[in-house]
mmCIF file of C-alpha atoms in Angstrom:
data_model
loop_
_atom_site.group_PDB
_atom_site.id
_atom_site.type_symbol
_atom_site.label_atom_id
_atom_site.label_comp_id
_atom_site.label_asym_id
_atom_site.label_seq_id
_atom_site.Cartn_x
_atom_site.Cartn_y
_atom_site.Cartn_z
ATOM 1 C CA UNK A 29 290.623 237.016 144.959
ATOM 2 C CA UNK A 30 287.834 234.189 145.730
ATOM 3 C CA UNK A 31 287.303 231.618 144.004
ATOM 4 C CA UNK A 32 284.778 229.834 141.990
ATOM 5 C CA UNK A 33 283.466 226.805 144.243
ATOM 6 C CA UNK A 34 282.972 224.370 141.306
ATOM 7 C CA UNK A 35 286.755 225.015 141.121
ATOM 8 C CA UNK A 36 287.406 223.958 145.108
ATOM 9 C CA UNK A 37 285.087 221.466 144.704
ATOM 10 C CA UNK A 38 286.623 219.803 141.660
ATOM 11 C CA UNK A 39 289.620 219.568 143.838
ATOM 12 C CA UNK A 40 288.338 218.379 146.891
ATOM 13 C CA UNK A 41 286.803 215.898 145.494
ATOM 14 C CA UNK A 42 289.900 214.885 143.548
ATOM 15 C CA UNK A 43 291.957 215.166 146.412
ATOM 16 C CA UNK A 44 290.052 213.564 149.156
ATOM 17 C CA UNK A 45 290.926 210.623 148.548
ATOM 18 C CA UNK A 46 294.714 210.989 149.101
ATOM 19 C CA UNK A 47 294.126 212.960 152.283
ATOM 20 C CA UNK A 48 292.097 209.902 153.404
ATOM 21 C CA UNK A 49 294.506 207.188 152.535
ATOM 22 C CA UNK A 50 297.385 209.519 154.025
ATOM 23 C CA UNK A 51 295.640 209.197 157.394
ATOM 24 C CA UNK A 52 294.525 205.937 157.105
ATOM 25 C CA UNK A 53 297.524 204.514 156.826
ATOM 26 C CA UNK A 54 299.337 206.348 160.060
ATOM 27 C CA UNK A 55 296.481 205.830 162.045
ATOM 28 C CA UNK A 56 295.029 202.450 160.648
ATOM 29 C CA UNK A 57 291.518 203.518 161.244
ATOM 30 C CA UNK A 58 289.561 204.256 158.336
ATOM 31 C CA UNK A 59 286.532 205.466 160.068
ATOM 32 C CA UNK A 60 287.919 207.975 162.521
ATOM 33 C CA UNK A 61 290.330 209.114 159.726
ATOM 34 C CA UNK A 62 287.517 209.624 157.240
ATOM 35 C CA UNK A 63 285.457 211.933 160.080
ATOM 36 C CA UNK A 64 288.624 213.843 160.248
ATOM 37 C CA UNK A 65 288.868 214.381 156.127
ATOM 38 C CA UNK A 66 285.821 215.578 156.136
ATOM 39 C CA UNK A 67 286.241 218.547 158.691
ATOM 40 C CA UNK A 68 289.556 219.108 157.137
ATOM 41 C CA UNK A 69 287.123 219.656 153.513
ATOM 42 C CA UNK A 70 284.494 221.331 155.221
ATOM 43 C CA UNK A 71 286.916 223.998 156.499
ATOM 44 C CA UNK A 72 288.734 224.227 152.923
ATOM 45 C CA UNK A 73 285.461 224.295 151.336
ATOM 46 C CA UNK A 74 285.026 227.529 153.255
ATOM 47 C CA UNK A 75 287.859 229.171 153.108
ATOM 48 C CA UNK A 76 289.360 228.595 149.964
ATOM 49 C CA UNK A 77 286.839 230.124 147.920
ATOM 50 C CA UNK A 78 287.414 233.768 149.969
ATOM 51 C CA UNK A 79 290.597 233.529 150.642
ATOM 52 C CA UNK A 80 292.070 231.055 147.436
ATOM 53 C CA UNK A 81 294.155 227.986 146.822
ATOM 54 C CA UNK A 82 297.026 228.151 149.208
ATOM 55 C CA UNK A 83 300.164 226.707 148.097
ATOM 56 C CA UNK A 84 299.641 222.899 148.628
ATOM 57 C CA UNK A 85 296.600 222.175 148.469
ATOM 58 C CA UNK A 86 296.936 218.610 148.881
ATOM 59 C CA UNK A 87 299.473 219.454 152.139
ATOM 60 C CA UNK A 88 296.892 221.672 153.490
ATOM 61 C CA UNK A 89 294.373 219.260 153.821
ATOM 62 C CA UNK A 90 296.930 216.537 154.972
ATOM 63 C CA UNK A 91 298.004 219.006 158.326
ATOM 64 C CA UNK A 92 294.119 219.839 158.893
ATOM 65 C CA UNK A 93 292.411 216.408 158.353
ATOM 66 C CA UNK A 94 295.936 215.173 160.521
ATOM 67 C CA UNK A 95 295.843 217.405 163.638
ATOM 68 C CA UNK A 96 291.856 217.340 164.152
ATOM 69 C CA UNK A 97 292.843 212.962 163.980
ATOM 70 C CA UNK A 98 294.904 213.730 166.536
ATOM 71 C CA UNK A 99 292.504 215.069 168.624
ATOM 72 C CA UNK A 100 289.777 212.457 168.087
ATOM 73 C CA UNK A 101 292.741 209.548 168.255
ATOM 74 C CA UNK A 102 293.525 211.634 171.637
ATOM 75 C CA UNK A 103 289.737 211.694 172.976
ATOM 76 C CA UNK A 104 289.255 208.398 172.755
ATOM 77 C CA UNK A 105 292.391 207.249 174.508
ATOM 78 C CA UNK A 106 291.499 209.597 177.548
ATOM 79 C CA UNK A 107 288.033 208.102 177.575
ATOM 80 C CA UNK A 108 288.871 204.242 177.173
ATOM 81 C CA UNK A 109 291.302 202.613 180.269
ATOM 82 C CA UNK A 110 294.418 201.528 177.928
ATOM 83 C CA UNK A 111 294.511 197.827 179.677
ATOM 84 C CA UNK A 112 290.961 197.152 179.107
ATOM 85 C CA UNK A 113 291.321 197.984 175.472
ATOM 86 C CA UNK A 114 294.284 195.412 175.138
ATOM 87 C CA UNK A 115 292.809 193.184 176.117
ATOM 88 C CA UNK A 116 290.243 193.395 174.029
ATOM 89 C CA UNK A 117 291.729 193.962 171.178
ATOM 90 C CA UNK A 118 295.521 192.700 169.264
ATOM 91 C CA UNK A 119 297.715 195.618 169.710
ATOM 92 C CA UNK A 120 298.094 196.129 166.167
ATOM 93 C CA UNK A 121 294.639 197.052 165.521
ATOM 94 C CA UNK A 122 295.325 199.612 168.662
ATOM 95 C CA UNK A 123 293.686 203.297 167.923
ATOM 96 C CA UNK A 124 296.663 205.637 169.263
ATOM 97 C CA UNK A 125 298.480 208.819 168.242
ATOM 98 C CA UNK A 126 302.024 208.364 166.411
ATOM 99 C CA UNK A 127 304.683 209.877 168.350
ATOM 100 C CA UNK A 128 305.491 212.865 167.612
ATOM 101 C CA UNK A 129 308.798 212.749 165.687
ATOM 102 C CA UNK A 130 307.595 210.219 163.239
ATOM 103 C CA UNK A 131 307.454 211.531 159.514
ATOM 104 C CA UNK A 132 304.093 212.214 158.688
ATOM 105 C CA UNK A 133 304.308 210.169 154.318
ATOM 106 C CA UNK A 134 301.847 212.506 152.122
ATOM 107 C CA UNK A 135 303.445 211.867 148.720
ATOM 108 C CA UNK A 136 301.712 207.772 148.206
ATOM 109 C CA UNK A 137 298.239 207.959 146.289
ATOM 110 C CA UNK A 138 296.006 204.871 147.994
ATOM 111 C CA UNK A 139 292.866 206.002 145.387
ATOM 112 C CA UNK A 140 293.060 202.204 144.825
ATOM 113 C CA UNK A 141 293.090 201.366 148.357
ATOM 114 C CA UNK A 142 290.143 203.223 149.601
ATOM 115 C CA UNK A 143 288.398 201.504 146.319
ATOM 116 C CA UNK A 144 288.964 198.675 146.966
ATOM 117 C CA UNK A 145 287.973 198.989 151.036
ATOM 118 C CA UNK A 146 285.151 200.288 150.333
ATOM 119 C CA UNK A 147 283.480 198.038 148.421
ATOM 120 C CA UNK A 148 284.149 195.008 150.490
ATOM 121 C CA UNK A 149 282.401 191.915 150.252
ATOM 122 C CA UNK A 150 280.967 192.398 153.406
ATOM 123 C CA UNK A 151 279.140 195.502 152.848
ATOM 124 C CA UNK A 152 276.038 195.409 150.743
ATOM 125 C CA UNK A 153 275.946 196.816 147.596
ATOM 126 C CA UNK A 154 273.592 200.535 148.771
ATOM 127 C CA UNK A 155 276.672 200.772 152.075
ATOM 128 C CA UNK A 156 279.718 200.428 149.426
ATOM 129 C CA UNK A 157 277.900 202.905 146.839
ATOM 130 C CA UNK A 158 276.884 205.274 149.820
ATOM 131 C CA UNK A 159 280.888 205.270 151.451
ATOM 132 C CA UNK A 160 282.300 205.307 147.729
ATOM 133 C CA UNK A 161 280.795 208.553 146.924
ATOM 134 C CA UNK A 162 281.299 209.873 150.366
ATOM 135 C CA UNK A 163 285.186 208.479 151.061
ATOM 136 C CA UNK A 164 286.481 208.392 147.964
ATOM 137 C CA UNK A 165 284.342 210.442 145.829
ATOM 138 C CA UNK A 166 283.999 213.348 148.189
ATOM 139 C CA UNK A 167 280.321 213.975 148.068
ATOM 140 C CA UNK A 168 278.946 215.494 151.580
ATOM 141 C CA UNK A 169 276.420 213.193 152.989
ATOM 142 C CA UNK A 170 273.627 215.726 151.905
ATOM 143 C CA UNK A 171 274.724 215.450 148.914
ATOM 144 C CA UNK A 172 274.586 211.679 148.511
ATOM 145 C CA UNK A 173 271.318 212.005 150.600
ATOM 146 C CA UNK A 174 269.866 214.546 147.761
ATOM 147 C CA UNK A 175 271.011 212.004 145.025
ATOM 148 C CA UNK A 176 269.330 208.947 145.945
ATOM 149 C CA UNK A 177 266.388 211.067 147.500
ATOM 150 C CA UNK A 178 266.723 209.749 150.799
ATOM 151 C CA UNK A 179 266.331 211.552 153.930
ATOM 152 C CA UNK A 180 270.308 213.257 154.918
ATOM 153 C CA UNK A 181 269.760 211.283 158.497
ATOM 154 C CA UNK A 182 268.990 207.916 156.626
ATOM 155 C CA UNK A 183 271.768 208.044 154.798
ATOM 156 C CA UNK A 184 274.073 209.062 157.590
ATOM 157 C CA UNK A 185 273.223 206.296 159.333
ATOM 158 C CA UNK A 186 273.806 203.367 156.308
ATOM 159 C CA UNK A 187 277.604 205.191 155.863
ATOM 160 C CA UNK A 188 277.887 204.706 159.512
ATOM 161 C CA UNK A 189 277.403 201.101 159.774
ATOM 162 C CA UNK A 190 279.251 200.832 156.376
ATOM 163 C CA UNK A 191 281.993 202.436 158.187
ATOM 164 C CA UNK A 192 281.643 200.600 162.020
ATOM 165 C CA UNK A 193 281.755 197.210 159.329
ATOM 166 C CA UNK A 194 285.089 197.587 158.470
ATOM 167 C CA UNK A 195 286.067 198.345 161.708
ATOM 168 C CA UNK A 196 284.870 195.766 163.742
ATOM 169 C CA UNK A 197 286.113 193.397 160.488
ATOM 170 C CA UNK A 198 289.594 194.502 161.256
ATOM 171 C CA UNK A 199 290.398 194.678 157.323
ATOM 172 C CA UNK A 200 293.929 195.487 157.046
ATOM 173 C CA UNK A 201 294.443 198.696 154.661
ATOM 174 C CA UNK A 202 296.720 197.476 151.435
ATOM 175 C CA UNK A 203 295.863 196.002 148.362
ATOM 176 C CA UNK A 204 294.139 192.642 147.920
ATOM 177 C CA UNK A 205 296.167 189.284 147.685
ATOM 178 C CA UNK A 206 296.716 188.977 144.052
ATOM 179 C CA UNK A 207 295.104 185.513 144.375
ATOM 180 C CA UNK A 208 291.709 187.516 145.488
ATOM 181 C CA UNK A 209 292.610 190.799 143.419
ATOM 182 C CA UNK A 210 290.501 189.976 140.967
ATOM 183 C CA UNK A 211 286.843 189.330 141.927
ATOM 184 C CA UNK A 212 287.467 192.147 144.413
ATOM 185 C CA UNK A 213 288.183 194.370 141.038
ATOM 186 C CA UNK A 214 285.266 193.134 139.518
ATOM 187 C CA UNK A 215 282.730 194.271 143.027
ATOM 188 C CA UNK A 216 283.705 197.577 142.070
ATOM 189 C CA UNK A 217 283.637 197.910 138.634
ATOM 190 C CA UNK A 218 280.329 196.799 139.696
ATOM 191 C CA UNK A 219 279.169 199.516 142.418
ATOM 192 C CA UNK A 220 280.703 202.640 139.794
ATOM 193 C CA UNK A 221 278.374 200.564 137.222
ATOM 194 C CA UNK A 222 275.308 200.933 139.434
ATOM 195 C CA UNK A 223 276.540 204.829 140.492
ATOM 196 C CA UNK A 224 276.806 205.511 136.632
ATOM 197 C CA UNK A 225 273.637 203.378 136.109
ATOM 198 C CA UNK A 226 271.729 205.035 138.467
ATOM 199 C CA UNK A 227 272.733 208.649 137.349
ATOM 200 C CA UNK A 228 272.188 208.026 133.581
ATOM 201 C CA UNK A 229 268.334 206.829 134.355
ATOM 202 C CA UNK A 230 267.312 207.290 137.706
ATOM 203 C CA UNK A 231 264.627 204.551 139.315
ATOM 204 C CA UNK A 232 263.142 207.086 141.495
ATOM 205 C CA UNK A 233 261.523 211.061 141.213
ATOM 206 C CA UNK A 234 260.386 213.694 138.022
ATOM 207 C CA UNK A 235 263.997 214.204 136.606
ATOM 208 C CA UNK A 236 265.188 211.539 133.835
ATOM 209 C CA UNK A 237 268.578 211.741 134.993
ATOM 210 C CA UNK A 238 270.945 212.346 137.930
ATOM 211 C CA UNK A 239 273.920 214.231 136.346
ATOM 212 C CA UNK A 240 275.666 214.792 139.846
ATOM 213 C CA UNK A 241 276.089 210.777 140.169
ATOM 214 C CA UNK A 242 277.072 209.772 136.351
ATOM 215 C CA UNK A 243 279.444 212.583 136.534
ATOM 216 C CA UNK A 244 281.125 210.916 139.173
ATOM 217 C CA UNK A 245 281.059 208.117 138.418
ATOM 218 C CA UNK A 246 282.390 208.569 135.195
ATOM 219 C CA UNK A 247 285.234 210.931 137.313
ATOM 220 C CA UNK A 248 286.059 208.094 139.192
ATOM 221 C CA UNK A 249 286.622 205.205 136.363
ATOM 222 C CA UNK A 250 288.540 208.049 134.871
ATOM 223 C CA UNK A 251 290.908 207.587 137.927
ATOM 224 C CA UNK A 252 291.251 203.777 138.664
ATOM 225 C CA UNK A 253 291.450 203.763 134.530
ATOM 226 C CA UNK A 254 294.942 206.110 135.126
ATOM 227 C CA UNK A 255 295.767 203.713 138.003
ATOM 228 C CA UNK A 256 295.303 200.709 135.945
ATOM 229 C CA UNK A 257 295.829 201.700 132.516
ATOM 230 C CA UNK A 258 296.272 198.142 131.395
ATOM 231 C CA UNK A 259 293.380 196.239 132.509
ATOM 232 C CA UNK A 260 290.991 195.952 129.585
ATOM 233 C CA UNK A 261 287.759 195.379 132.251
ATOM 234 C CA UNK A 262 288.531 199.302 133.469
ATOM 235 C CA UNK A 263 288.874 200.847 129.882
ATOM 236 C CA UNK A 264 285.610 198.723 129.309
ATOM 237 C CA UNK A 265 283.666 200.417 131.765
ATOM 238 C CA UNK A 266 285.241 203.981 131.333
ATOM 239 C CA UNK A 267 284.578 203.645 127.231
ATOM 240 C CA UNK A 268 280.939 202.490 128.193
ATOM 241 C CA UNK A 269 280.030 205.100 130.271
ATOM 242 C CA UNK A 270 281.620 207.616 128.251
ATOM 243 C CA UNK A 271 279.812 206.033 124.773
ATOM 244 C CA UNK A 272 276.680 206.210 126.994
ATOM 245 C CA UNK A 273 277.033 209.227 128.227
ATOM 246 C CA UNK A 274 277.414 211.200 124.577
ATOM 247 C CA UNK A 275 274.038 210.693 123.958
ATOM 248 C CA UNK A 276 272.922 212.516 127.115
ATOM 249 C CA UNK A 277 272.016 215.960 125.199
ATOM 250 C CA UNK A 278 269.674 214.365 122.950
ATOM 251 C CA UNK A 279 267.663 212.396 125.540
ATOM 252 C CA UNK A 280 264.992 214.642 127.070
ATOM 253 C CA UNK A 281 263.109 217.391 124.871
ATOM 254 C CA UNK A 282 262.367 220.799 126.040
ATOM 255 C CA UNK A 283 260.445 219.764 128.958
ATOM 256 C CA UNK A 284 262.222 216.885 130.039
ATOM 257 C CA UNK A 285 260.658 214.306 127.858
ATOM 258 C CA UNK A 286 262.296 210.691 127.539
ATOM 259 C CA UNK A 287 263.026 211.221 123.431
ATOM 260 C CA UNK A 288 264.191 206.967 122.702
ATOM 261 C CA UNK A 289 267.055 206.435 121.061
ATOM 262 C CA UNK A 290 265.894 205.933 117.616
ATOM 263 C CA UNK A 291 264.406 209.560 118.225
ATOM 264 C CA UNK A 292 267.299 211.478 119.362
ATOM 265 C CA UNK A 293 269.185 214.104 117.164
ATOM 266 C CA UNK A 294 272.446 212.706 116.604
ATOM 267 C CA UNK A 295 273.762 216.159 116.027
ATOM 268 C CA UNK A 296 273.525 217.056 119.357
ATOM 269 C CA UNK A 297 275.501 213.571 120.527
ATOM 270 C CA UNK A 298 278.976 214.619 121.968
ATOM 271 C CA UNK A 299 281.172 213.908 119.392
ATOM 272 C CA UNK A 300 284.501 214.223 121.009
ATOM 273 C CA UNK A 301 283.631 211.422 123.654
ATOM 274 C CA UNK A 302 282.246 208.899 121.288
ATOM 275 C CA UNK A 303 286.108 208.879 119.054
ATOM 276 C CA UNK A 304 287.874 208.421 123.096
ATOM 277 C CA UNK A 305 284.652 205.704 123.895
ATOM 278 C CA UNK A 306 285.011 204.424 121.066
ATOM 279 C CA UNK A 307 289.539 204.268 120.923
ATOM 280 C CA UNK A 308 289.167 202.968 124.286
ATOM 281 C CA UNK A 309 287.106 199.750 123.522
ATOM 282 C CA UNK A 310 288.595 198.815 120.526
ATOM 283 C CA UNK A 311 292.002 198.724 122.429
ATOM 284 C CA UNK A 312 290.707 197.073 125.067
ATOM 285 C CA UNK A 313 289.494 194.710 123.274
ATOM 286 C CA UNK A 314 292.651 193.761 121.341
ATOM 287 C CA UNK A 315 294.127 193.684 123.650
ATOM 288 C CA UNK A 316 291.998 191.306 125.789
ATOM 289 C CA UNK A 317 291.162 189.204 127.373
ATOM 290 C CA UNK A 318 287.155 190.830 126.601
ATOM 291 C CA UNK A 319 284.706 190.485 129.569
ATOM 292 C CA UNK A 320 281.222 192.096 129.875
ATOM 293 C CA UNK A 321 281.546 195.599 129.839
ATOM 294 C CA UNK A 322 283.719 195.689 126.961
ATOM 295 C CA UNK A 323 280.978 193.891 125.122
ATOM 296 C CA UNK A 324 278.094 196.180 126.040
ATOM 297 C CA UNK A 325 280.567 199.066 124.975
ATOM 298 C CA UNK A 326 280.882 197.713 121.775
ATOM 299 C CA UNK A 327 277.393 196.994 121.726
ATOM 300 C CA UNK A 328 277.125 201.209 122.524
ATOM 301 C CA UNK A 329 279.795 202.497 119.662
ATOM 302 C CA UNK A 330 277.981 200.618 117.349
ATOM 303 C CA UNK A 331 275.103 202.144 118.112
ATOM 304 C CA UNK A 332 276.658 205.965 118.222
ATOM 305 C CA UNK A 333 278.391 205.429 115.040
ATOM 306 C CA UNK A 334 275.174 204.474 113.011
ATOM 307 C CA UNK A 335 274.525 208.136 111.089
ATOM 308 C CA UNK A 336 270.665 207.307 111.657
ATOM 309 C CA UNK A 337 268.486 204.776 113.605
ATOM 310 C CA UNK A 338 267.774 202.841 110.076
ATOM 311 C CA UNK A 339 271.439 202.264 109.754
ATOM 312 C CA UNK A 340 272.355 200.674 112.890
ATOM 313 C CA UNK A 341 273.971 197.815 112.630
ATOM 314 C CA UNK A 342 271.558 195.092 113.922
ATOM 315 C CA UNK A 343 273.007 192.093 112.891
ATOM 316 C CA UNK A 344 276.891 192.894 114.669
ATOM 317 C CA UNK A 345 274.691 193.652 117.795
ATOM 318 C CA UNK A 346 273.121 190.553 118.215
ATOM 319 C CA UNK A 347 276.108 188.524 117.472
ATOM 320 C CA UNK A 348 277.457 190.476 119.999
ATOM 321 C CA UNK A 349 274.905 190.336 122.826
ATOM 322 C CA UNK A 350 274.672 186.739 122.264
ATOM 323 C CA UNK A 351 278.402 186.412 123.597
ATOM 324 C CA UNK A 352 277.371 188.954 126.132
ATOM 325 C CA UNK A 353 274.709 186.498 127.128
ATOM 326 C CA UNK A 354 276.378 183.538 127.518
ATOM 327 C CA UNK A 355 279.768 185.287 129.802
ATOM 328 C CA UNK A 356 276.724 187.441 131.950
ATOM 329 C CA UNK A 357 273.722 184.816 132.073
ATOM 330 C CA UNK A 358 272.107 188.128 133.519
ATOM 331 C CA UNK A 359 268.251 187.887 132.206
ATOM 332 C CA UNK A 360 268.158 192.081 131.009
ATOM 333 C CA UNK A 361 270.813 191.166 128.757
ATOM 334 C CA UNK A 362 268.632 188.706 127.824
ATOM 335 C CA UNK A 363 266.154 190.776 127.024
ATOM 336 C CA UNK A 364 268.022 193.021 125.061
ATOM 337 C CA UNK A 365 269.527 190.421 122.954
ATOM 338 C CA UNK A 366 265.705 189.500 121.989
ATOM 339 C CA UNK A 367 265.279 193.228 120.851
ATOM 340 C CA UNK A 368 267.565 193.342 118.598
ATOM 341 C CA UNK A 369 266.749 189.904 117.250
ATOM 342 C CA UNK A 370 263.786 191.250 116.656
ATOM 343 C CA UNK A 371 265.373 193.904 114.597
ATOM 344 C CA UNK A 372 267.379 191.462 112.824
ATOM 345 C CA UNK A 373 264.340 188.504 112.147
ATOM 346 C CA UNK A 374 261.722 190.094 112.390
ATOM 347 C CA UNK A 375 259.610 191.172 116.225
ATOM 348 C CA UNK A 376 257.793 187.293 115.859
ATOM 349 C CA UNK A 377 261.263 186.475 116.594
ATOM 350 C CA UNK A 378 261.779 188.441 119.834
ATOM 351 C CA UNK A 379 258.654 187.708 121.141
ATOM 352 C CA UNK A 380 259.535 184.291 120.770
ATOM 353 C CA UNK A 381 262.367 184.642 122.950
ATOM 354 C CA UNK A 382 261.256 187.434 125.151
ATOM 355 C CA UNK A 383 258.766 184.957 126.138
ATOM 356 C CA UNK A 384 261.121 182.318 127.668
ATOM 357 C CA UNK A 385 262.110 185.241 130.058
ATOM 358 C CA UNK A 386 258.251 185.336 131.594
ATOM 359 C CA UNK A 387 259.845 182.619 134.913
ATOM 360 C CA UNK A 388 262.669 184.350 134.806
ATOM 361 C CA UNK A 389 262.046 185.466 138.886
ATOM 362 C CA UNK A 390 264.761 188.293 138.245
ATOM 363 C CA UNK A 391 262.029 189.889 135.506
ATOM 364 C CA UNK A 392 259.129 189.603 138.354
ATOM 365 C CA UNK A 393 257.820 192.583 138.393
ATOM 366 C CA UNK A 394 260.195 194.669 136.047
ATOM 367 C CA UNK A 395 258.670 196.882 133.665
ATOM 368 C CA UNK A 396 261.476 196.580 131.112
ATOM 369 C CA UNK A 397 259.365 193.190 129.809
ATOM 370 C CA UNK A 398 256.106 194.819 129.238
ATOM 371 C CA UNK A 399 257.926 197.689 127.747
ATOM 372 C CA UNK A 400 260.066 195.179 125.668
ATOM 373 C CA UNK A 401 257.108 193.531 124.220
ATOM 374 C CA UNK A 402 255.203 196.453 124.073
ATOM 375 C CA UNK A 403 257.832 197.695 121.474
ATOM 376 C CA UNK A 404 258.194 193.958 119.483
ATOM 377 C CA UNK A 405 254.017 194.439 119.354
ATOM 378 C CA UNK A 406 254.137 197.388 117.820
ATOM 379 C CA UNK A 407 256.590 196.410 115.685
ATOM 380 C CA UNK A 408 254.717 193.748 114.687
ATOM 381 C CA UNK A 409 251.549 196.235 113.545
ATOM 382 C CA UNK A 410 249.445 194.445 116.904
ATOM 383 C CA UNK A 411 248.138 197.814 118.190
ATOM 384 C CA UNK A 412 245.893 196.715 121.486
ATOM 385 C CA UNK A 413 248.484 194.374 122.739
ATOM 386 C CA UNK A 414 251.311 197.266 122.454
ATOM 387 C CA UNK A 415 249.176 199.037 124.117
ATOM 388 C CA UNK A 416 248.313 197.306 126.881
ATOM 389 C CA UNK A 417 251.873 196.421 127.561
ATOM 390 C CA UNK A 418 252.937 200.082 127.833
ATOM 391 C CA UNK A 419 250.312 200.600 130.016
ATOM 392 C CA UNK A 420 251.408 197.402 132.320
ATOM 393 C CA UNK A 421 254.945 199.447 131.690
ATOM 394 C CA UNK A 422 253.876 201.549 132.568
ATOM 395 C CA UNK A 423 252.636 200.982 135.991
ATOM 396 C CA UNK A 424 255.739 199.509 136.977
ATOM 397 C CA UNK A 425 258.109 201.547 137.122
ATOM 398 C CA UNK A 426 259.080 204.258 139.402
ATOM 399 C CA UNK A 427 261.271 206.496 136.824
ATOM 400 C CA UNK A 428 258.076 209.522 135.977
ATOM 401 C CA UNK A 429 260.058 209.993 133.216
ATOM 402 C CA UNK A 430 259.629 206.629 131.723
ATOM 403 C CA UNK A 431 255.829 206.648 133.182
ATOM 404 C CA UNK A 432 254.657 209.312 130.867
ATOM 405 C CA UNK A 433 256.943 208.252 128.091
ATOM 406 C CA UNK A 434 255.344 205.246 128.188
ATOM 407 C CA UNK A 435 251.880 206.438 128.912
ATOM 408 C CA UNK A 436 251.981 208.622 125.643
ATOM 409 C CA UNK A 437 252.887 205.997 123.446
ATOM 410 C CA UNK A 438 249.965 204.037 124.573
ATOM 411 C CA UNK A 439 248.428 206.704 123.709
ATOM 412 C CA UNK A 440 248.949 207.136 120.498
ATOM 413 C CA UNK A 441 248.605 203.601 119.450
ATOM 414 C CA UNK A 442 245.369 204.017 120.863
ATOM 415 C CA UNK A 443 243.429 207.020 118.953
ATOM 416 C CA UNK A 444 244.776 204.803 116.176
#
């Protein structure tokens, strides 16, 4: 009896990093192991829906990928002169097939090691995101390309370059040393956060969201939290994703139009996700140390727990943004703090705070600054300036739903 494609797809995404970890640890060659695992995943995606799951799906994938890995390594070995390669590369880095009687260790989960490897500082952010989604998330190159609206060939080149960068750097397949683990974990969290953010509000295209990306970021962060349950910032990031994603059902209207937070039907929010996220961030902040993701999650929790927009605890949100601003130095945080200040002290206070950001080059050409200024001018009753800034913001964003929303706000105000 056949199996639903979604059941197989979910299982393969869960198993992909585990199988890749087995091969990479055995052969010491991440790039070739990743190719072998992708071929095993393709074979499983073709056979399992029709033939049913094997008794040991993980073992099945390991054996298929292992056989393919042996073929790839032996083919390369045959093409190269052993002596010349030995002269060029140290013995520890040579890729040769292990002895046939050497046991294959398959009961170790190296997902966390893979995350650190895919998010290594030597890689660009774009490369780290693509490689993480493929190697750890189990997405195909075509799926990643569709998610980011780029040609498959372009994404394939990006992933290939990232793999070659790891291969040429000679990075060992192991956890980072204790001295660098904290900074490396921060990079992993940043990559997962960026994947989620792109899924939550896509920077390009007709759709407000890229659901596949936000769901994958949430799944990977859950896996990371399971591996590091006592890390407060990992818990904070998971809580932030849950509390943000909880509002997703109410963010768009029947035609896909954007609905602002203040106008959303809160009855459509995911109460279970809100409860889980709130509990996570409450425990994390009590445990400490408090970091940026926990603070953002605490802000999201205050929005989610408010019975209505008018009952939002803006003084507490402002206080949290002030702490977050000191911790992060991020101009987008400063922008959000300015809006919170307007909600507490009036639009003039918010506009004064926004004025201090005009000279920040990191916000140059960013639509959010004009969108925030338009909102505060609208609060102040200055329709002409609000309309002007809504129109500027609409011209700067590359998201079509945001463009339509901002132009709609401008049109309504212009009509009086």
